[in-house]
Every structure is written in C-alpha cells, then in structure tokens.
mmCIF file of C-alpha atoms in Angstrom:
data_model
loop_
_atom_site.group_PDB
_atom_site.id
_atom_site.type_symbol
_atom_site.label_atom_id
_atom_site.label_comp_id
_atom_site.label_asym_id
_atom_site.label_seq_id
_atom_site.Cartn_x
_atom_site.Cartn_y
_atom_site.Cartn_z
ATOM 1 C CA MET A 787 -0.040 -0.006 0.032
ATOM 2 C CA ASN A 788 1.531 3.293 -1.036
ATOM 3 C CA GLN A 789 1.238 6.597 0.878
ATOM 4 C CA MET A 790 -1.616 7.951 -1.152
ATOM 5 C CA ALA A 791 -3.696 4.791 -0.903
ATOM 6 C CA ALA A 792 -3.054 4.593 2.906
ATOM 7 C CA MET A 793 -4.070 8.232 3.341
ATOM 8 C CA MET A 794 -7.284 7.865 1.327
ATOM 9 C CA ARG A 795 -8.143 4.701 3.260
ATOM 10 C CA VAL A 796 -7.755 6.574 6.574
ATOM 11 C CA ALA A 797 -9.878 9.485 5.251
ATOM 12 C CA ARG A 798 -12.570 7.067 3.979
ATOM 13 C CA VAL A 799 -12.744 5.240 7.403
ATOM 14 C CA ASP A 800 -12.728 8.561 9.252
ATOM 15 C CA LEU A 801 -15.555 9.907 7.149
ATOM 16 C CA SER A 802 -17.531 6.629 7.592
ATOM 17 C CA TYR A 803 -17.609 7.350 11.357
ATOM 18 C CA PHE A 804 -19.286 10.613 10.470
ATOM 19 C CA PHE A 805 -22.106 8.682 8.789
ATOM 20 C CA ARG A 806 -22.257 5.978 11.434
ATOM 21 C CA THR A 807 -23.878 8.555 13.590
ATOM 22 C CA LYS A 808 -26.594 9.060 10.954
ATOM 23 C CA TRP A 809 -29.393 9.533 13.511
ATOM 24 C CA LEU A 810 -27.352 12.232 15.162
ATOM 25 C CA ILE A 811 -26.635 13.802 11.686
ATOM 26 C CA LEU A 812 -30.369 13.592 10.814
ATOM 27 C CA THR A 813 -31.284 15.260 14.121
ATOM 28 C CA LEU A 814 -28.690 18.006 13.564
ATOM 29 C CA VAL A 815 -29.975 18.634 9.998
ATOM 30 C CA THR A 816 -33.537 18.827 11.315
ATOM 31 C CA LEU A 817 -32.528 21.262 14.073
ATOM 32 C CA ASN A 818 -30.612 23.443 11.698
ATOM 33 C CA LEU A 819 -33.635 23.523 9.260
ATOM 34 C CA SER A 820 -36.098 24.290 12.037
ATOM 35 C CA ASP A 821 -33.739 27.030 13.197
ATOM 36 C CA MET A 822 -33.421 28.361 9.705
ATOM 37 C CA PHE A 823 -37.177 28.671 9.246
ATOM 38 C CA VAL A 824 -38.503 29.544 12.708
ATOM 39 C CA VAL A 825 -35.842 32.068 13.707
ATOM 40 C CA GLY A 826 -35.346 33.467 10.186
ATOM 41 C CA LEU A 827 -39.075 34.017 9.588
ATOM 42 C CA ILE A 828 -39.889 35.462 13.020
ATOM 43 C CA TYR A 829 -36.905 37.915 12.995
ATOM 44 C CA THR A 830 -37.850 38.998 9.442
ATOM 45 C CA ASN A 831 -41.089 40.437 10.814
ATOM 46 C CA MET A 832 -39.120 42.381 13.462
ATOM 47 C CA MET A 833 -36.521 43.979 11.192
ATOM 48 C CA SER A 834 -36.382 46.473 8.378
ATOM 49 C CA PHE A 835 -34.745 44.028 5.916
ATOM 50 C CA ASN A 836 -35.403 40.444 4.843
ATOM 51 C CA TYR A 837 -33.560 38.744 7.712
ATOM 52 C CA PHE A 838 -34.692 35.280 6.481
ATOM 53 C CA VAL A 839 -32.660 35.611 3.222
ATOM 54 C CA PHE A 840 -29.717 36.986 5.275
ATOM 55 C CA TYR A 841 -29.976 34.235 7.847
ATOM 56 C CA VAL A 842 -30.241 31.163 5.584
ATOM 57 C CA PRO A 843 -26.557 31.445 4.292
ATOM 58 C CA GLY A 844 -25.531 31.868 7.941
ATOM 59 C CA VAL A 845 -27.256 28.663 9.098
ATOM 60 C CA ILE A 846 -25.624 26.732 6.129
ATOM 61 C CA ILE A 847 -22.162 27.976 7.155
ATOM 62 C CA ALA A 848 -22.809 27.367 10.896
ATOM 63 C CA GLY A 849 -23.758 23.815 10.016
ATOM 64 C CA MET A 850 -20.663 23.327 7.898
ATOM 65 C CA PHE A 851 -18.543 24.542 10.829
ATOM 66 C CA ALA A 852 -20.083 22.139 13.312
ATOM 67 C CA ALA A 853 -19.682 19.218 10.865
ATOM 68 C CA ALA A 854 -16.035 20.070 10.090
ATOM 69 C CA LEU A 855 -15.289 20.489 13.757
ATOM 70 C CA ASP A 856 -16.680 16.927 14.336
ATOM 71 C CA VAL A 857 -13.374 15.529 13.018
ATOM 72 C CA GLY A 858 -11.930 16.570 16.430
ATOM 73 C CA ARG A 859 -14.379 14.249 18.102
ATOM 74 C CA ARG A 860 -13.427 11.354 15.934
ATOM 75 C CA VAL A 861 -9.612 11.990 16.414
ATOM 76 C CA HIS A 862 -10.158 12.348 20.139
ATOM 77 C CA LEU A 863 -11.986 8.962 20.276
ATOM 78 C CA GLY A 864 -9.263 7.530 17.986
ATOM 79 C CA LEU A 865 -6.600 8.610 20.432
ATOM 80 C CA SER A 866 -8.577 7.227 23.425
ATOM 81 C CA GLU A 867 -9.425 3.849 21.795
ATOM 82 C CA GLY A 868 -6.112 3.098 20.139
ATOM 83 C CA VAL A 869 -7.251 3.658 16.577
ATOM 84 C CA THR A 870 -4.586 6.265 16.035
ATOM 85 C CA GLN A 871 -1.903 3.900 17.249
ATOM 86 C CA TYR A 872 -3.177 1.384 14.688
ATOM 87 C CA TYR A 873 -2.981 3.978 11.893
ATOM 88 C CA LEU A 874 0.612 4.713 12.906
ATOM 89 C CA SER A 875 1.410 1.005 12.477
ATOM 90 C CA LEU A 876 0.459 1.359 8.752
ATOM 91 C CA PRO A 877 2.929 2.388 6.167
ATOM 92 C CA LEU A 878 1.696 5.987 6.522
ATOM 93 C CA SER A 879 3.669 9.085 7.342
ATOM 94 C CA LEU A 880 2.770 11.574 9.989
ATOM 95 C CA ASN A 881 2.024 14.046 7.272
ATOM 96 C CA GLY A 882 -0.255 11.631 5.477
ATOM 97 C CA LEU A 883 -2.225 10.826 8.688
ATOM 98 C CA ALA A 884 -2.615 14.590 9.602
ATOM 99 C CA PHE A 885 -3.761 15.467 6.104
ATOM 100 C CA ALA A 886 -6.204 12.425 5.958
ATOM 101 C CA HIS A 887 -8.124 13.818 9.004
ATOM 102 C CA ILE A 888 -8.167 17.328 7.557
ATOM 103 C CA LEU A 889 -9.418 16.015 4.287
ATOM 104 C CA SER A 890 -12.140 14.092 6.139
ATOM 105 C CA ALA A 891 -13.143 17.263 7.931
ATOM 106 C CA GLY A 892 -13.503 19.083 4.586
ATOM 107 C CA LEU A 893 -15.651 16.362 3.139
ATOM 108 C CA GLY A 894 -17.821 16.149 6.249
ATOM 109 C CA GLY A 895 -18.442 19.874 6.277
ATOM 110 C CA LEU A 896 -19.181 20.050 2.617
ATOM 111 C CA ILE A 897 -21.611 17.127 2.697
ATOM 112 C CA PHE A 898 -23.537 18.534 5.740
ATOM 113 C CA SER A 899 -23.755 22.078 4.370
ATOM 114 C CA SER A 900 -24.752 20.737 0.932
ATOM 115 C CA ILE A 901 -27.761 19.029 2.501
ATOM 116 C CA LEU A 902 -28.833 22.308 4.059
ATOM 117 C CA LEU A 903 -28.077 24.158 0.768
ATOM 118 C CA LEU A 904 -30.270 21.771 -1.260
ATOM 119 C CA VAL A 905 -33.259 22.396 1.061
ATOM 120 C CA ALA A 906 -32.634 26.209 1.117
ATOM 121 C CA VAL A 907 -32.530 26.620 -2.718
ATOM 122 C CA SER A 908 -36.267 25.730 -2.816
ATOM 123 C CA PHE A 909 -37.097 28.641 -0.558
ATOM 124 C CA VAL A 910 -34.528 31.384 -1.306
ATOM 125 C CA HIS A 911 -34.754 32.799 -4.743
ATOM 126 C CA GLY A 912 -31.288 33.276 -6.259
ATOM 127 C CA LEU A 913 -29.473 30.851 -4.063
ATOM 128 C CA PHE A 914 -29.240 28.334 -6.923
ATOM 129 C CA SER A 915 -26.953 30.225 -9.136
ATOM 130 C CA LEU A 916 -23.606 29.924 -10.978
ATOM 131 C CA SER A 917 -22.043 32.002 -8.167
ATOM 132 C CA THR A 918 -23.283 29.479 -5.541
ATOM 133 C CA LEU A 919 -21.761 26.620 -7.642
ATOM 134 C CA VAL A 920 -18.455 28.525 -7.739
ATOM 135 C CA MET A 921 -18.548 28.833 -3.984
ATOM 136 C CA ILE A 922 -18.735 25.006 -3.388
ATOM 137 C CA PRO A 923 -14.993 24.351 -3.839
ATOM 138 C CA PHE A 924 -14.261 27.290 -1.503
ATOM 139 C CA MET A 925 -16.723 25.845 1.076
ATOM 140 C CA PHE A 926 -14.778 22.586 0.906
ATOM 141 C CA PHE A 927 -11.484 24.483 1.422
ATOM 142 C CA VAL A 928 -12.934 26.440 4.332
ATOM 143 C CA SER A 929 -14.193 23.180 5.844
ATOM 144 C CA MET A 930 -10.664 21.815 5.679
ATOM 145 C CA GLY A 931 -9.366 24.903 7.440
ATOM 146 C CA LEU A 932 -12.102 24.632 10.128
ATOM 147 C CA GLY A 933 -11.002 20.994 10.625
ATOM 148 C CA GLY A 934 -7.600 22.471 11.506
ATOM 149 C CA ILE A 935 -9.255 24.317 14.442
ATOM 150 C CA ALA A 936 -10.254 20.847 15.843
ATOM 151 C CA ALA A 937 -6.536 19.961 15.791
ATOM 152 C CA VAL A 938 -5.695 23.120 17.753
ATOM 153 C CA ILE A 939 -8.314 22.206 20.336
ATOM 154 C CA ASN A 940 -6.979 18.659 20.537
ATOM 155 C CA LEU A 941 -3.546 19.927 21.212
ATOM 156 C CA PHE A 942 -4.349 22.643 23.765
ATOM 157 C CA SER A 943 -7.187 20.882 25.615
ATOM 158 C CA GLY A 944 -4.876 17.969 26.416
ATOM 159 C CA GLY A 945 -7.672 15.486 25.599
ATOM 160 C CA GLY A 946 -10.189 13.989 28.007
ATOM 161 C CA ASP A 947 -13.449 15.753 28.885
ATOM 162 C CA ARG A 948 -11.737 19.069 28.504
ATOM 163 C CA PHE A 949 -11.878 18.612 24.707
ATOM 164 C CA TRP A 950 -15.669 19.040 24.637
ATOM 165 C CA ALA A 951 -15.592 22.151 26.806
ATOM 166 C CA PHE A 952 -12.860 23.752 24.645
ATOM 167 C CA ALA A 953 -14.657 22.789 21.443
ATOM 168 C CA GLU A 954 -17.952 24.282 22.565
ATOM 169 C CA GLY A 955 -16.196 27.537 23.729
ATOM 170 C CA VAL A 956 -14.278 27.932 20.451
ATOM 171 C CA GLN A 957 -17.370 27.259 18.366
ATOM 172 C CA MET A 958 -19.384 29.890 20.253
ATOM 173 C CA ALA A 959 -16.526 32.417 20.067
ATOM 174 C CA LEU A 960 -15.937 32.059 16.334
ATOM 175 C CA LEU A 961 -19.612 32.105 15.458
ATOM 176 C CA GLY A 962 -20.201 35.066 17.791
ATOM 177 C CA MET A 963 -17.230 36.993 16.345
ATOM 178 C CA SER A 964 -18.525 36.720 12.773
ATOM 179 C CA THR A 965 -21.207 38.004 10.513
ATOM 180 C CA VAL A 966 -22.891 34.582 10.268
ATOM 181 C CA PHE A 967 -25.944 35.781 12.242
ATOM 182 C CA TYR A 968 -25.456 39.624 12.255
ATOM 183 C CA PRO A 969 -24.836 42.175 9.509
ATOM 184 C CA LEU A 970 -21.446 43.837 9.617
ATOM 185 C CA ALA A 971 -23.110 47.295 9.879
ATOM 186 C CA ALA A 972 -24.751 46.217 13.158
ATOM 187 C CA VAL A 973 -21.397 44.819 14.374
ATOM 188 C CA LYS A 974 -19.570 48.078 13.628
ATOM 189 C CA SER A 975 -22.058 50.039 15.704
ATOM 190 C CA ILE A 976 -21.199 48.242 18.926
ATOM 191 C CA MET A 977 -17.768 46.642 18.575
ATOM 192 C CA PRO A 978 -14.315 48.359 18.740
ATOM 193 C CA SER A 979 -12.292 48.662 15.510
ATOM 194 C CA PHE A 980 -9.847 45.736 16.244
ATOM 195 C CA ALA A 981 -12.835 43.422 16.904
ATOM 196 C CA VAL A 982 -14.433 44.510 13.587
ATOM 197 C CA THR A 983 -11.260 43.663 11.759
ATOM 198 C CA LEU A 984 -11.221 40.188 13.323
ATOM 199 C CA ILE A 985 -14.852 39.695 12.389
ATOM 200 C CA THR A 986 -14.375 40.863 8.845
ATOM 201 C CA TYR A 987 -11.369 38.432 8.205
ATOM 202 C CA ASN A 988 -13.084 35.491 10.057
ATOM 203 C CA PRO A 989 -13.449 32.836 7.267
ATOM 204 C CA LEU A 990 -16.984 32.168 8.572
ATOM 205 C CA SER A 991 -17.904 35.843 7.867
ATOM 206 C CA GLN A 992 -16.274 35.749 4.425
ATOM 207 C CA ILE A 993 -17.852 32.548 3.147
ATOM 208 C CA ALA A 994 -21.360 33.483 4.548
ATOM 209 C CA ASP A 995 -21.144 37.009 2.935
ATOM 210 C CA ALA A 996 -20.038 35.401 -0.313
ATOM 211 C CA LEU A 997 -23.117 33.226 -0.312
ATOM 212 C CA ARG A 998 -25.279 36.242 0.358
ATOM 213 C CA LEU A 999 -23.724 37.970 -2.704
ATOM 214 C CA ALA A 1000 -24.720 34.961 -4.743
ATOM 215 C CA VAL A 1001 -28.323 35.248 -3.522
ATOM 216 C CA ALA A 1002 -28.245 38.940 -4.505
ATOM 217 C CA SER A 1003 -26.881 37.975 -7.934
ATOM 218 C CA ALA A 1004 -23.827 40.191 -7.273
ATOM 219 C CA SER A 1005 -20.474 39.255 -8.753
ATOM 220 C CA LEU A 1006 -17.902 37.624 -6.405
ATOM 221 C CA SER A 1007 -14.839 39.740 -5.833
ATOM 222 C CA PRO A 1008 -11.509 38.056 -6.685
ATOM 223 C CA TYR A 1009 -10.135 39.767 -3.580
ATOM 224 C CA SER A 1010 -12.838 38.134 -1.429
ATOM 225 C CA LEU A 1011 -12.104 34.703 -2.916
ATOM 226 C CA LEU A 1012 -8.368 35.232 -2.317
ATOM 227 C CA THR A 1013 -8.948 36.249 1.228
ATOM 228 C CA ILE A 1014 -11.080 33.234 1.912
ATOM 229 C CA SER A 1015 -8.405 30.988 0.442
ATOM 230 C CA LEU A 1016 -5.571 32.584 2.414
ATOM 231 C CA THR A 1017 -7.352 32.572 5.819
ATOM 232 C CA SER A 1018 -8.435 29.012 5.328
ATOM 233 C CA LEU A 1019 -4.977 27.944 4.242
ATOM 234 C CA LEU A 1020 -3.621 29.575 7.426
ATOM 235 C CA MET A 1021 -6.016 27.539 9.554
ATOM 236 C CA LEU A 1022 -5.299 24.386 7.554
ATOM 237 C CA VAL A 1023 -1.548 24.744 8.019
ATOM 238 C CA ILE A 1024 -1.770 25.410 11.706
ATOM 239 C CA GLY A 1025 -4.196 22.494 12.137
ATOM 240 C CA PHE A 1026 -1.872 20.178 10.089
ATOM 241 C CA LEU A 1027 1.107 21.087 12.285
ATOM 242 C CA CYS A 1028 -0.909 20.520 15.470
ATOM 243 C CA TYR A 1029 -2.145 17.114 14.375
ATOM 244 C CA ARG A 1030 1.379 16.170 13.257
ATOM 245 C CA TYR A 1031 2.705 17.178 16.735
ATOM 246 C CA VAL A 1032 0.093 15.074 18.543
ATOM 247 C CA PHE A 1033 0.619 12.092 16.334
ATOM 248 C CA SER A 1034 4.430 12.357 16.680
ATOM 249 C CA LYS A 1035 3.970 12.187 20.444
ATOM 250 C CA VAL A 1036 1.755 9.114 20.142
ATOM 251 C CA ARG A 1037 4.326 7.385 17.879
ATOM 252 C CA LEU A 1038 7.076 8.241 20.391
ATOM 253 C CA LEU A 1039 5.301 7.687 23.687
ATOM 254 C CA GLY A 1040 2.313 5.435 22.627
ATOM 255 C CA LYS A 1041 -0.128 8.032 24.052
ATOM 256 C CA VAL A 1042 -0.579 11.731 24.472
#
C-alpha cells in the first residue's frame, strides 16, 4: 500500500464514522432547518430588511462549521481507543495521517452544508446560481481549514473531557465573532475597531457573505475569494502542524 492509498483509506474510514452517527446527523440537520425557518421568519417580521434571506446562508455555514469540527471528536476517540496507534502502524507518514483527518473534515463539512443548501434553494430565490456553484470548492477548502481548528483544540485541551468544553467555547466564540448571524453594519455600531477587523477576516464571515452575494446575484470579488483561500489555508496549515505534533507524540510515547 503506497502513501496516497493509505491516506485515502484513513480519510474514508474517518468519514464513515461521520455517517455511522446518521441519526445524530439527521437530528442536527432537522434542528438546523427548524432554526433556519423559525428564527429566520420570526426575525424578518421584526426587522427593516429580509432577515430570512440573510439568515439562511448563515445557518448553512454554521452547520458546515459544526460538521467540520466533528473531526476533532473522531480523532479524540481514535486517540482514546487506540485507533490512532493502529494507523501509525500502517505504512503511513505523520504528514499523511494529519492530512487524511483534515481531508475528512473538509468532506464532512461540505456534505452537511450541501444538504442544508439543497433544502434552502427551494425557498430562497437566487441561491441556486452559478455564483453558488463557484462557492462550493471554497466551502470545501474552508471546511478543511475549520477542521484544522479541531486539531488546535485537541492539542491545547490535552484531551479528556476538557476537549468538549474547549470545542464548545471555540465554536461559540468564532460564530459570535462573525457576520454569520449579524450584519457587519450592526457589528460596527457596537464593537471596537480591532474586533471589527477580526470579524471581517473571520473565514466564517467571508464565506457567509459570499453566499449572500450569490443570492443577490452580485459578482464575487476576486479579492474576497483570495482572502477566503488565504485565511482557510492559514487555519489548515496550523491544524496540520498541530495534528502532526500530537501524532508524533503518540508514535514516540504510545499516548498523548
């Protein structure tokens, strides 16, 4: 078995764990859809703009983030149950193992968000467009970058039950410090300038706003797509290095 074949095998098995929890996935999809319609439609009647159309891309991206972050749970269980140690016994490099998990995160996030997107195109005029199709590869890339966040949490939480507390805190912080649920104009009116800068360059903000441009039939800016790619690449590289560090400790010590 060569490196590429071993890496794809790990990614396929890792992703299969994502689907083994199909009832959990179905529940999460249902919750995201009910949130999309109930909250979006109620708030639309309370605001001066169509909040439902604004909110739908936000829910799709929030769902993508949660699904991509789930790779951290699978790696955490793999470390606890010895699956990672088995992977390290294969003819697979540390780089290959780290990238396989990040690839699995990208696929998981893209599949989950695509389910939400398929439902949403029936209700939001303009969401099914060429611009939206152009965004799909970028959504996959952002999902891989978000999978890197799971690696950072794995490294700094030290494993155990602390992983879940760290993951929940990071998820709330990144969603709260974004334009996923709030317009940037509203954020600027209450947040200091440095926080507005962080929110603007948050990949979650960028990919959600790009989907909103697709709904509005506005052209996607090459600068925006470049920024999405660079910030996602930064998270991916950091996550890759964190996973590599964790797996190198497992190879050396047998545990973390």
